[in-house]
CSV table of N, CA and C in Angstrom, one decimal:
chain,number,residue,atom,x,y,z
A,28,MET,N,-38.0,67.5,116.7
A,28,MET,CA,-36.4,67.5,116.4
A,28,MET,C,-35.4,68.0,117.4
A,29,ARG,N,-35.7,68.9,118.3
A,29,ARG,CA,-34.8,69.0,119.6
A,29,ARG,C,-34.9,67.8,120.6
A,30,LEU,N,-35.8,67.0,120.5
A,30,LEU,CA,-35.8,65.9,121.3
A,30,LEU,C,-35.1,65.1,120.7
A,31,PHE,N,-34.7,64.9,119.6
A,31,PHE,CA,-34.0,63.8,118.9
A,31,PHE,C,-32.5,64.3,119.0
A,32,ALA,N,-32.1,65.7,118.8
A,32,ALA,CA,-31.1,66.2,118.9
A,32,ALA,C,-30.3,65.7,120.4
A,33,ALA,N,-31.0,65.8,121.5
A,33,ALA,CA,-31.0,65.7,122.7
A,33,ALA,C,-30.6,64.4,123.1
A,34,VAL,N,-31.3,63.3,122.5
A,34,VAL,CA,-31.3,62.1,122.8
A,34,VAL,C,-29.8,61.4,121.8
A,35,ALA,N,-29.5,62.0,120.7
A,35,ALA,CA,-28.5,61.8,120.2
A,35,ALA,C,-27.2,62.4,120.9
A,36,LEU,N,-27.1,63.4,121.3
A,36,LEU,CA,-25.9,63.9,122.3
A,36,LEU,C,-25.7,63.2,123.4
A,37,ALA,N,-27.0,62.7,124.0
A,37,ALA,CA,-26.8,61.7,125.1
A,37,ALA,C,-26.3,60.4,124.8
A,38,GLY,N,-26.5,59.8,123.8
A,38,GLY,CA,-25.9,58.7,123.4
A,38,GLY,C,-24.4,58.8,122.8
A,39,LEU,N,-24.2,60.0,122.5
A,39,LEU,CA,-22.8,60.2,122.1
A,39,LEU,C,-21.8,60.3,123.4
A,40,ALA,N,-22.3,60.9,124.6
A,40,ALA,CA,-21.9,61.0,125.9
A,40,ALA,C,-21.6,59.8,126.3
A,41,LEU,N,-22.3,58.8,126.4
A,41,LEU,CA,-22.5,57.6,127.0
A,41,LEU,C,-21.8,56.3,125.9
A,42,ALA,N,-21.2,56.9,125.0
A,42,ALA,CA,-20.7,55.9,124.2
A,42,ALA,C,-19.3,55.1,124.6
A,43,THR,N,-18.7,54.2,124.4
A,43,THR,CA,-17.5,53.8,124.7
A,43,THR,C,-16.6,54.4,124.0
A,44,PRO,N,-15.3,54.5,124.9
A,44,PRO,CA,-14.3,55.3,124.3
A,44,PRO,C,-13.7,54.4,123.3
A,45,ALA,N,-12.9,55.2,122.3
A,45,ALA,CA,-12.3,54.5,121.1
A,45,ALA,C,-11.2,53.3,121.5
A,46,PHE,N,-10.6,53.3,122.8
A,46,PHE,CA,-9.7,52.5,123.0
A,46,PHE,C,-10.4,51.6,124.2
A,47,ALA,N,-10.9,50.3,123.7
A,47,ALA,CA,-11.5,49.6,124.5
A,47,ALA,C,-11.2,48.1,124.5
A,48,ALA,N,-9.9,47.9,125.3
A,48,ALA,CA,-9.3,46.5,125.3
A,48,ALA,C,-9.5,45.8,126.7
A,49,ASP,N,-9.5,44.5,126.5
A,49,ASP,CA,-9.5,43.5,127.6
A,49,ASP,C,-8.4,44.3,128.9
A,50,VAL,N,-8.8,44.3,130.2
A,50,VAL,CA,-7.8,44.4,131.1
A,50,VAL,C,-7.9,43.5,132.2
A,51,ALA,N,-6.8,43.2,132.8
A,51,ALA,CA,-6.9,42.4,133.8
A,51,ALA,C,-6.4,43.3,135.2
A,52,VAL,N,-6.9,42.9,136.2
A,52,VAL,CA,-6.5,43.9,137.5
A,52,VAL,C,-5.8,42.9,138.2
A,53,ARG,N,-4.7,43.0,138.6
A,53,ARG,CA,-3.9,42.1,139.5
A,53,ARG,C,-4.1,42.6,141.0
A,54,PRO,N,-3.9,41.6,142.0
A,54,PRO,CA,-4.1,42.1,143.3
A,54,PRO,C,-3.3,43.1,143.7
A,55,MET,N,-3.6,44.0,144.6
A,55,MET,CA,-3.0,45.4,145.0
A,55,MET,C,-1.9,44.7,145.9
A,56,ALA,N,-0.8,45.2,145.9
A,56,ALA,CA,0.6,45.1,146.3
A,56,ALA,C,0.6,46.2,147.5
A,57,VAL,N,1.7,45.8,148.8
A,57,VAL,CA,1.6,46.6,149.6
A,57,VAL,C,3.1,47.1,149.9
A,58,GLU,N,3.7,48.2,149.8
A,58,GLU,CA,4.8,48.7,150.1
A,58,GLU,C,5.6,48.3,151.2
A,59,SER,N,6.8,47.8,151.1
A,59,SER,CA,7.3,46.9,152.3
A,59,SER,C,7.4,47.8,153.6
A,60,ALA,N,7.7,49.2,153.6
A,60,ALA,CA,7.6,49.9,154.9
A,60,ALA,C,6.1,49.9,155.4
A,61,LEU,N,5.0,49.8,154.4
A,61,LEU,CA,3.6,49.9,155.2
A,61,LEU,C,3.3,48.4,155.5
A,62,GLN,N,3.9,47.5,154.7
A,62,GLN,CA,3.7,46.0,155.2
A,62,GLN,C,4.2,45.8,156.8
A,63,GLU,N,5.3,46.5,157.4
A,63,GLU,CA,5.7,46.3,158.6
A,63,GLU,C,4.5,47.1,159.4
A,64,LYS,N,4.2,48.3,158.9
A,64,LYS,CA,3.0,48.8,159.6
A,64,LYS,C,2.0,47.9,159.8
A,65,PHE,N,1.5,47.3,159.1
A,65,PHE,CA,0.6,46.4,159.2
A,65,PHE,C,0.7,45.1,160.0
A,66,THR,N,2.1,44.6,160.0
A,66,THR,CA,2.4,43.6,160.8
A,66,THR,C,2.4,43.9,162.1
A,67,ASP,N,3.0,45.2,162.5
A,67,ASP,CA,3.2,45.7,164.0
A,67,ASP,C,2.0,46.5,164.4
A,68,ASP,N,1.4,47.0,163.7
A,68,ASP,CA,0.2,47.7,164.5
A,68,ASP,C,-1.2,47.7,163.8
A,69,TYR,N,-1.3,47.7,162.4
A,69,TYR,CA,-2.8,47.5,162.0
A,69,TYR,C,-3.4,46.2,162.2
A,70,GLY,N,-2.6,45.2,161.8
A,70,GLY,CA,-3.1,44.0,161.8
A,70,GLY,C,-3.2,43.4,160.5
A,71,GLU,N,-2.5,42.2,159.8
A,71,GLU,CA,-2.5,41.6,158.7
A,71,GLU,C,-4.0,41.5,157.9
A,72,ARG,N,-5.0,41.3,158.6
A,72,ARG,CA,-6.2,41.3,158.0
A,72,ARG,C,-6.7,42.4,157.5
A,73,GLU,N,-6.3,43.5,157.8
A,73,GLU,CA,-6.6,44.6,157.2
A,73,GLU,C,-6.2,44.6,155.7
A,74,ILE,N,-5.0,44.2,155.4
A,74,ILE,CA,-4.9,44.4,154.1
A,74,ILE,C,-5.6,43.6,153.1
A,75,ALA,N,-6.4,42.5,153.3
A,75,ALA,CA,-7.5,41.8,152.5
A,75,ALA,C,-8.6,42.7,152.2
A,76,ILE,N,-8.7,43.4,153.4
A,76,ILE,CA,-10.1,44.2,153.3
A,76,ILE,C,-9.7,45.4,152.2
A,77,LEU,N,-8.5,46.0,152.3
A,77,LEU,CA,-8.1,47.1,151.3
A,77,LEU,C,-7.9,46.7,150.0
A,78,GLN,N,-7.3,45.3,149.7
A,78,GLN,CA,-7.3,44.9,148.8
A,78,GLN,C,-8.5,44.6,147.9
A,79,ARG,N,-9.6,44.0,148.6
A,79,ARG,CA,-11.0,44.0,148.0
A,79,ARG,C,-11.5,45.3,147.5
A,80,THR,N,-11.5,46.5,148.6
A,80,THR,CA,-11.7,47.8,148.3
A,80,THR,C,-11.4,48.3,147.0
A,81,VAL,N,-9.9,48.2,146.7
A,81,VAL,CA,-9.2,48.6,145.6
A,81,VAL,C,-9.7,47.8,144.2
A,82,ALA,N,-9.9,46.6,144.3
A,82,ALA,CA,-10.2,46.1,143.2
A,82,ALA,C,-11.5,46.2,142.8
A,83,ARG,N,-12.5,46.3,143.9
A,83,ARG,CA,-13.8,46.6,143.3
A,83,ARG,C,-14.1,48.1,142.8
A,84,ALA,N,-13.4,48.9,143.2
A,84,ALA,CA,-13.0,50.7,142.9
A,84,ALA,C,-12.6,50.3,141.4
A,85,LEU,N,-11.6,49.7,141.2
A,85,LEU,CA,-10.8,49.6,139.9
A,85,LEU,C,-11.7,49.0,138.9
A,86,GLU,N,-12.3,48.1,139.2
A,86,GLU,CA,-13.2,47.2,138.3
A,86,GLU,C,-14.4,48.1,137.8
A,87,ARG,N,-15.1,48.8,138.8
A,87,ARG,CA,-16.0,49.9,138.6
A,87,ARG,C,-15.7,50.9,137.5
A,88,GLU,N,-14.4,51.5,137.9
A,88,GLU,CA,-14.2,52.7,137.1
A,88,GLU,C,-13.5,52.3,135.7
A,89,LEU,N,-13.0,51.1,135.4
A,89,LEU,CA,-12.5,50.6,134.3
A,89,LEU,C,-13.6,50.3,133.6
A,90,LYS,N,-14.7,49.3,134.1
A,90,LYS,CA,-15.8,49.2,133.1
A,90,LYS,C,-16.5,50.3,132.6
A,91,GLN,N,-16.7,51.4,133.4
A,91,GLN,CA,-17.3,52.7,133.3
A,91,GLN,C,-16.5,53.5,132.0
A,92,ALA,N,-15.0,53.1,131.8
A,92,ALA,CA,-14.1,53.7,130.8
A,92,ALA,C,-14.3,52.9,129.8
A,93,GLY,N,-14.9,51.7,129.7
A,93,GLY,CA,-15.3,51.0,128.5
A,93,GLY,C,-14.4,49.7,128.4
A,94,ALA,N,-13.9,49.2,129.3
A,94,ALA,CA,-12.9,48.1,129.6
A,94,ALA,C,-13.7,47.0,129.7
A,95,THR,N,-13.4,45.7,129.1
A,95,THR,CA,-13.5,44.4,129.7
A,95,THR,C,-12.7,43.8,130.4
A,96,LEU,N,-13.2,43.4,131.5
A,96,LEU,CA,-12.2,42.6,132.6
A,96,LEU,C,-11.9,41.1,132.0
A,97,ALA,N,-10.6,40.8,132.2
A,97,ALA,CA,-10.4,39.3,131.8
A,97,ALA,C,-9.1,39.1,132.4
A,98,ASP,N,-8.8,37.7,133.0
A,98,ASP,CA,-7.5,37.5,133.7
A,98,ASP,C,-6.4,37.5,132.5
A,99,ASP,N,-6.7,37.1,131.0
A,99,ASP,CA,-5.7,36.8,130.3
A,99,ASP,C,-5.7,38.0,129.3
A,100,ALA,N,-6.1,39.2,129.9
A,100,ALA,CA,-6.1,40.4,128.9
A,100,ALA,C,-4.6,41.0,128.5
A,101,PRO,N,-4.6,41.9,127.2
A,101,PRO,CA,-3.4,42.1,126.8
A,101,PRO,C,-2.9,43.1,127.9
A,102,LEU,N,-3.9,44.2,128.3
A,102,LEU,CA,-3.4,44.9,129.5
A,102,LEU,C,-3.8,44.7,130.9
A,103,THR,N,-2.9,45.0,131.9
A,103,THR,CA,-2.7,44.7,133.1
A,103,THR,C,-2.6,45.9,134.0
A,104,VAL,N,-3.7,46.2,134.9
A,104,VAL,CA,-3.2,47.1,135.9
A,104,VAL,C,-2.9,46.2,137.2
A,105,GLU,N,-1.7,46.9,137.4
A,105,GLU,CA,-0.9,46.7,138.8
A,105,GLU,C,-0.8,47.7,139.8
A,106,THR,N,-1.3,47.7,141.1
A,106,THR,CA,-1.4,48.8,142.0
A,106,THR,C,-0.7,48.4,143.2
A,107,THR,N,-0.3,49.5,143.5
A,107,THR,CA,0.7,49.4,145.1
A,107,THR,C,0.1,50.4,146.2
A,108,LEU,N,-0.3,49.8,147.3
A,108,LEU,CA,-0.7,50.8,148.3
A,108,LEU,C,0.5,51.3,149.2
A,109,VAL,N,0.8,52.4,148.8
A,109,VAL,CA,2.1,53.2,149.5
A,109,VAL,C,2.0,53.4,151.0
A,110,ASP,N,1.0,54.0,151.4
A,110,ASP,CA,0.8,54.3,152.7
A,110,ASP,C,-0.9,54.3,152.7
A,111,VAL,N,-1.4,54.0,154.0
A,111,VAL,CA,-2.7,54.3,154.4
A,111,VAL,C,-2.7,54.4,155.9
A,112,LYS,N,-3.8,55.2,156.3
A,112,LYS,CA,-4.1,55.5,157.5
A,112,LYS,C,-5.3,55.7,157.7
A,113,PRO,N,-5.8,54.6,159.0
A,113,PRO,CA,-7.2,54.5,159.3
A,113,PRO,C,-8.1,55.9,159.9
A,114,SER,N,-9.3,55.9,159.8
A,114,SER,CA,-9.9,56.8,160.4
A,114,SER,C,-10.4,56.3,161.7
A,115,ARG,N,-10.6,55.1,162.1
A,115,ARG,CA,-10.8,54.4,163.3
A,115,ARG,C,-9.8,53.6,163.5
A,116,PRO,N,-9.7,53.0,164.7
A,116,PRO,CA,-8.8,52.1,165.4
A,116,PRO,C,-9.0,50.7,164.7
A,117,THR,N,-8.2,50.0,164.0
A,117,THR,CA,-8.4,48.9,163.3
A,117,THR,C,-8.5,47.7,164.6
A,118,PHE,N,-9.0,46.4,164.2
A,118,PHE,CA,-9.4,45.4,165.1
A,118,PHE,C,-8.1,45.0,165.8
A,119,GLN,N,-6.8,45.1,165.4
A,119,GLN,CA,-5.7,44.8,166.0
A,119,GLN,C,-5.1,45.7,166.7
A,120,GLN,N,-5.5,47.1,166.5
A,120,GLN,CA,-5.3,48.3,167.2
A,120,GLN,C,-6.1,48.1,168.7
A,121,ALA,N,-7.2,47.8,168.3
A,121,ALA,CA,-8.4,47.8,169.4
A,121,ALA,C,-7.7,46.6,170.7
A,122,ALA,N,-7.4,45.5,170.1
A,122,ALA,CA,-7.0,44.3,170.6
A,122,ALA,C,-5.9,44.6,171.4
A,123,ASP,N,-4.9,45.4,171.2
A,123,ASP,CA,-3.7,45.7,171.4
A,123,ASP,C,-3.6,46.8,172.8
A,124,ARG,N,-4.7,47.6,172.4
A,124,ARG,CA,-4.7,48.7,173.5
A,124,ARG,C,-6.3,48.6,174.2
A,125,PRO,N,-6.5,47.7,175.0
A,125,PRO,CA,-7.8,47.7,175.7
A,125,PRO,C,-8.5,48.6,176.0
A,126,GLY,N,-7.8,50.0,176.4
A,126,GLY,CA,-8.6,51.1,176.9
A,126,GLY,C,-9.2,52.0,175.7
A,127,LEU,N,-8.7,51.7,174.6
A,127,LEU,CA,-8.8,52.4,173.2
A,127,LEU,C,-10.5,52.4,173.3
A,128,ASP,N,-11.1,53.4,173.0
A,128,ASP,CA,-12.4,53.4,172.8
A,128,ASP,C,-12.9,53.3,171.3
A,129,THR,N,-13.3,52.2,170.5
A,129,THR,CA,-13.3,52.1,169.2
A,129,THR,C,-14.3,52.8,168.7
A,130,LEU,N,-15.5,53.2,169.3
A,130,LEU,CA,-16.7,54.0,169.0
A,130,LEU,C,-16.6,55.5,168.8
A,131,ARG,N,-15.6,56.0,169.9
A,131,ARG,CA,-15.3,57.5,170.0
A,131,ARG,C,-14.1,57.9,169.4
A,132,SER,N,-13.3,56.9,169.2
A,132,SER,CA,-11.8,57.3,168.9
A,132,SER,C,-11.8,57.4,167.2
A,133,ILE,N,-11.4,58.7,166.7
A,133,ILE,CA,-11.3,58.7,165.3
A,133,ILE,C,-10.2,59.7,164.9
A,134,SER,N,-9.8,59.5,163.9
A,134,SER,CA,-8.6,60.2,163.3
A,134,SER,C,-8.7,60.7,161.9
A,135,VAL,N,-7.9,61.4,161.4
A,135,VAL,CA,-7.9,61.8,160.2
A,135,VAL,C,-7.0,60.7,159.4
A,136,GLY,N,-7.7,60.1,158.2
A,136,GLY,CA,-7.0,59.1,157.6
A,136,GLY,C,-6.9,59.6,156.0
A,137,GLY,N,-6.5,58.2,155.2
A,137,GLY,CA,-6.5,58.5,153.8
A,137,GLY,C,-5.4,57.5,153.3
A,138,ALA,N,-5.2,57.7,152.3
A,138,ALA,CA,-4.0,56.8,151.5
A,138,ALA,C,-3.3,57.2,150.3
A,139,GLU,N,-2.2,56.8,150.1
A,139,GLU,CA,-1.4,57.1,148.9
A,139,GLU,C,-1.1,55.7,147.9
A,140,LEU,N,-1.5,55.9,146.9
A,140,LEU,CA,-1.4,54.7,145.9
A,140,LEU,C,-0.8,55.1,144.4
A,141,ARG,N,0.0,53.9,143.9
A,141,ARG,CA,0.3,53.9,142.6
A,141,ARG,C,0.1,52.7,141.7
A,142,ALA,N,-0.4,53.3,140.4
A,142,ALA,CA,-0.7,51.9,139.6
A,142,ALA,C,0.0,52.0,138.0
A,143,ARG,N,0.4,50.8,137.7
A,143,ARG,CA,0.6,50.9,136.2
A,143,ARG,C,0.1,50.2,135.3
A,144,ILE,N,-0.5,51.0,134.4
A,144,ILE,CA,-1.2,50.0,133.3
A,144,ILE,C,0.1,49.5,132.2
A,145,LEU,N,0.3,48.2,132.3
A,145,LEU,CA,1.3,47.6,131.3
A,145,LEU,C,0.4,46.8,130.1
A,146,GLY,N,1.3,47.0,129.1
A,146,GLY,CA,0.8,46.3,127.9
A,146,GLY,C,1.1,44.9,127.7
A,147,ALA,N,0.7,44.2,126.6
A,147,ALA,CA,1.0,42.9,126.6
A,147,ALA,C,2.5,42.4,126.6
A,148,ASP,N,3.3,43.4,126.1
A,148,ASP,CA,4.9,43.1,126.3
A,148,ASP,C,5.4,43.3,127.6
A,149,GLY,N,4.4,43.8,128.5
A,149,GLY,CA,5.1,44.4,129.8
A,149,GLY,C,5.7,45.7,130.0
A,150,ALA,N,5.5,46.3,128.8
A,150,ALA,CA,6.0,47.8,128.8
A,150,ALA,C,5.0,48.5,129.4
A,151,VAL,N,5.4,49.7,130.1
A,151,VAL,CA,4.2,50.6,130.8
A,151,VAL,C,3.7,51.7,129.9
A,152,VAL,N,2.5,51.6,130.1
A,152,VAL,CA,1.4,52.4,129.0
A,152,VAL,C,1.4,53.5,129.8
A,153,LYS,N,1.0,53.7,131.1
A,153,LYS,CA,0.5,55.0,132.0
A,153,LYS,C,1.1,54.4,133.3
A,154,GLU,N,1.4,55.5,133.9
A,154,GLU,CA,1.7,55.4,135.4
A,154,GLU,C,0.6,56.3,136.3
A,155,ILE,N,0.2,55.8,137.1
A,155,ILE,CA,-0.8,56.9,138.0
A,155,ILE,C,-0.4,56.9,139.3
A,156,ALA,N,-0.2,58.1,140.0
A,156,ALA,CA,0.1,58.2,141.4
A,156,ALA,C,-0.9,58.8,142.1
A,157,TYR,N,-1.5,58.8,143.3
A,157,TYR,CA,-2.4,59.5,143.9
A,157,TYR,C,-2.3,59.3,145.4
A,158,GLU,N,-2.5,60.4,146.1
A,158,GLU,CA,-2.6,60.4,147.5
A,158,GLU,C,-3.3,61.6,148.1
A,159,TRP,N,-4.5,61.2,148.9
A,159,TRP,CA,-5.3,62.0,149.8
A,159,TRP,C,-5.4,61.7,151.2
A,160,TYR,N,-5.2,62.8,151.9
A,160,TYR,CA,-5.8,62.4,153.4
A,160,TYR,C,-6.4,63.6,153.8
A,161,GLU,N,-7.3,63.3,154.6
A,161,GLU,CA,-8.3,64.2,155.2
A,161,GLU,C,-7.3,65.2,156.2
A,162,THR,N,-7.8,66.2,156.3
A,162,THR,CA,-6.8,67.3,157.2
A,162,THR,C,-7.6,67.8,158.4
A,163,ASP,N,-8.8,67.5,158.5
A,163,ASP,CA,-9.5,67.9,159.4
A,163,ASP,C,-10.4,66.9,160.0
A,164,LEU,N,-10.6,67.0,161.4
A,164,LEU,CA,-11.5,66.0,162.0
A,164,LEU,C,-13.0,66.3,161.6
A,165,ALA,N,-13.4,67.7,161.4
A,165,ALA,CA,-14.3,68.1,161.5
A,165,ALA,C,-15.1,67.4,159.9
A,166,PHE,N,-14.2,67.3,158.9
A,166,PHE,CA,-14.7,67.0,157.8
A,166,PHE,C,-14.4,65.2,157.5
A,167,SER,N,-13.8,64.8,158.4
A,167,SER,CA,-13.5,63.2,158.4
A,167,SER,C,-14.7,62.3,158.6
A,168,ASN,N,-14.5,61.5,157.4
A,168,ASN,CA,-15.9,60.6,157.2
A,168,ASN,C,-15.8,59.2,158.0
A,169,ALA,N,-15.4,59.4,159.2
A,169,ALA,CA,-14.9,58.2,160.1
A,169,ALA,C,-16.1,57.2,160.5
A,170,ILE,N,-17.0,56.7,159.6
A,170,ILE,CA,-17.9,56.0,159.8
A,170,ILE,C,-17.5,54.5,160.2
A,171,THR,N,-16.3,54.2,159.2
A,171,THR,CA,-15.7,53.0,159.2
A,171,THR,C,-14.3,53.0,159.5
A,172,THR,N,-13.6,51.7,159.8
A,172,THR,CA,-12.0,52.1,159.9
A,172,THR,C,-11.5,52.6,158.9
A,173,TRP,N,-11.8,52.5,157.6
A,173,TRP,CA,-11.2,52.8,156.4
A,173,TRP,C,-11.8,53.8,155.6
A,174,ALA,N,-12.8,54.8,156.3
A,174,ALA,CA,-13.5,55.5,155.5
A,174,ALA,C,-12.8,56.7,154.7
A,175,ASP,N,-11.8,57.4,155.2
A,175,ASP,CA,-10.9,58.3,154.4
A,175,ASP,C,-10.2,57.6,153.4
A,176,ALA,N,-9.6,56.4,153.7
A,176,ALA,CA,-8.8,55.6,152.8
A,176,ALA,C,-9.7,55.1,151.8
A,177,GLU,N,-10.8,54.9,152.0
A,177,GLU,CA,-11.9,54.5,150.8
A,177,GLU,C,-12.2,55.8,150.0
A,178,ARG,N,-12.3,56.8,150.4
A,178,ARG,CA,-12.5,58.1,149.5
A,178,ARG,C,-11.2,58.4,148.7
A,179,ALA,N,-10.2,58.1,149.3
A,179,ALA,CA,-9.0,58.1,148.5
A,179,ALA,C,-8.7,57.1,147.3
A,180,ILE,N,-9.2,56.0,147.8
A,180,ILE,CA,-9.2,55.0,146.6
A,180,ILE,C,-10.2,55.0,145.5
A,181,ARG,N,-11.2,55.3,146.0
A,181,ARG,CA,-12.3,56.0,145.0
A,181,ARG,C,-11.6,57.0,144.0
A,182,ARG,N,-11.2,57.9,144.3
A,182,ARG,CA,-10.6,59.0,143.7
A,182,ARG,C,-9.6,58.6,142.7
A,183,PHE,N,-8.7,57.4,143.3
A,183,PHE,CA,-7.5,57.0,142.7
A,183,PHE,C,-8.1,55.9,141.4
A,184,ALA,N,-9.0,55.2,141.6
A,184,ALA,CA,-9.6,54.2,140.9
A,184,ALA,C,-10.0,55.3,139.7
A,185,HIS,N,-10.7,56.5,139.9
A,185,HIS,CA,-11.1,57.1,138.7
A,185,HIS,C,-10.1,57.8,137.8
A,186,LYS,N,-9.0,57.9,138.6
A,186,LYS,CA,-7.8,58.5,137.9
A,186,LYS,C,-7.3,57.6,137.1
A,187,VAL,N,-7.4,56.2,137.5
A,187,VAL,CA,-7.0,55.1,136.7
A,187,VAL,C,-7.9,54.8,135.4
A,188,GLY,N,-9.3,54.9,135.8
A,188,GLY,CA,-10.0,54.6,134.6
A,188,GLY,C,-9.9,55.7,133.4
A,189,ASP,N,-9.8,57.1,133.9
A,189,ASP,CA,-9.1,58.0,133.1
A,189,ASP,C,-8.0,57.8,132.3
A,190,ALA,N,-7.2,57.2,132.8
A,190,ALA,CA,-5.6,57.2,132.4
A,190,ALA,C,-6.1,55.8,131.2
A,191,TYR,N,-6.6,54.9,131.6
A,191,TYR,CA,-6.9,53.7,130.5
A,191,TYR,C,-7.8,54.4,129.4
A,192,ALA,N,-8.7,55.3,129.6
A,192,ALA,CA,-9.5,55.7,128.7
A,192,ALA,C,-8.8,56.6,127.6
A,193,ALA,N,-7.6,57.3,128.1
A,193,ALA,CA,-6.8,58.1,127.4
A,193,ALA,C,-5.6,57.4,126.8
A,194,ALA,N,-5.3,56.3,127.2
A,194,ALA,CA,-4.3,55.3,126.6
A,194,ALA,C,-4.5,55.3,125.2
A,195,PRO,N,-3.3,55.2,124.3
A,195,PRO,CA,-3.1,54.9,123.0
A,195,PRO,C,-3.6,53.5,122.7
A,196,ALA,N,-4.2,53.2,121.6
A,196,ALA,CA,-4.6,51.7,121.3
A,196,ALA,C,-3.2,51.3,121.1
A,197,SER,N,-3.0,50.1,121.6
A,197,SER,CA,-1.5,49.1,121.1
A,197,SER,C,-1.7,48.2,120.1
């Protein structure tokens, strides 16, 4: 009997939320001031890397929240990268500064992102904002160029998934 109760409770914990609608995840936009930073310093190719990272994180979290991903969905998630700082020099930074040691140069990184969940009529259902930057080199996860930013993106995506799950059915 106890085993049956434990299995039933586990099933309830894993159940799909009541609000399970199709969702479209639009490609991440970049704030205009940050776009200049990519153009002048980080390099344009880094935007595509971060766009893929954001898309994958959002898709994973939305699926965990019970969403079905579809391009023609009634709900849309629009994301904007407001600010980002690398944990290691980018490819462009290394090319622009030949004396920069790309293996030993680390810094504290992170990111600031915003998202809007839009209904079928284009009205804003939820707005999510998140920013996180590492504050101590001792704790920086500077394995890759965007390691600390990736941590911020994962946390942001989790908040988007929570906002989706809590959104009222329309």
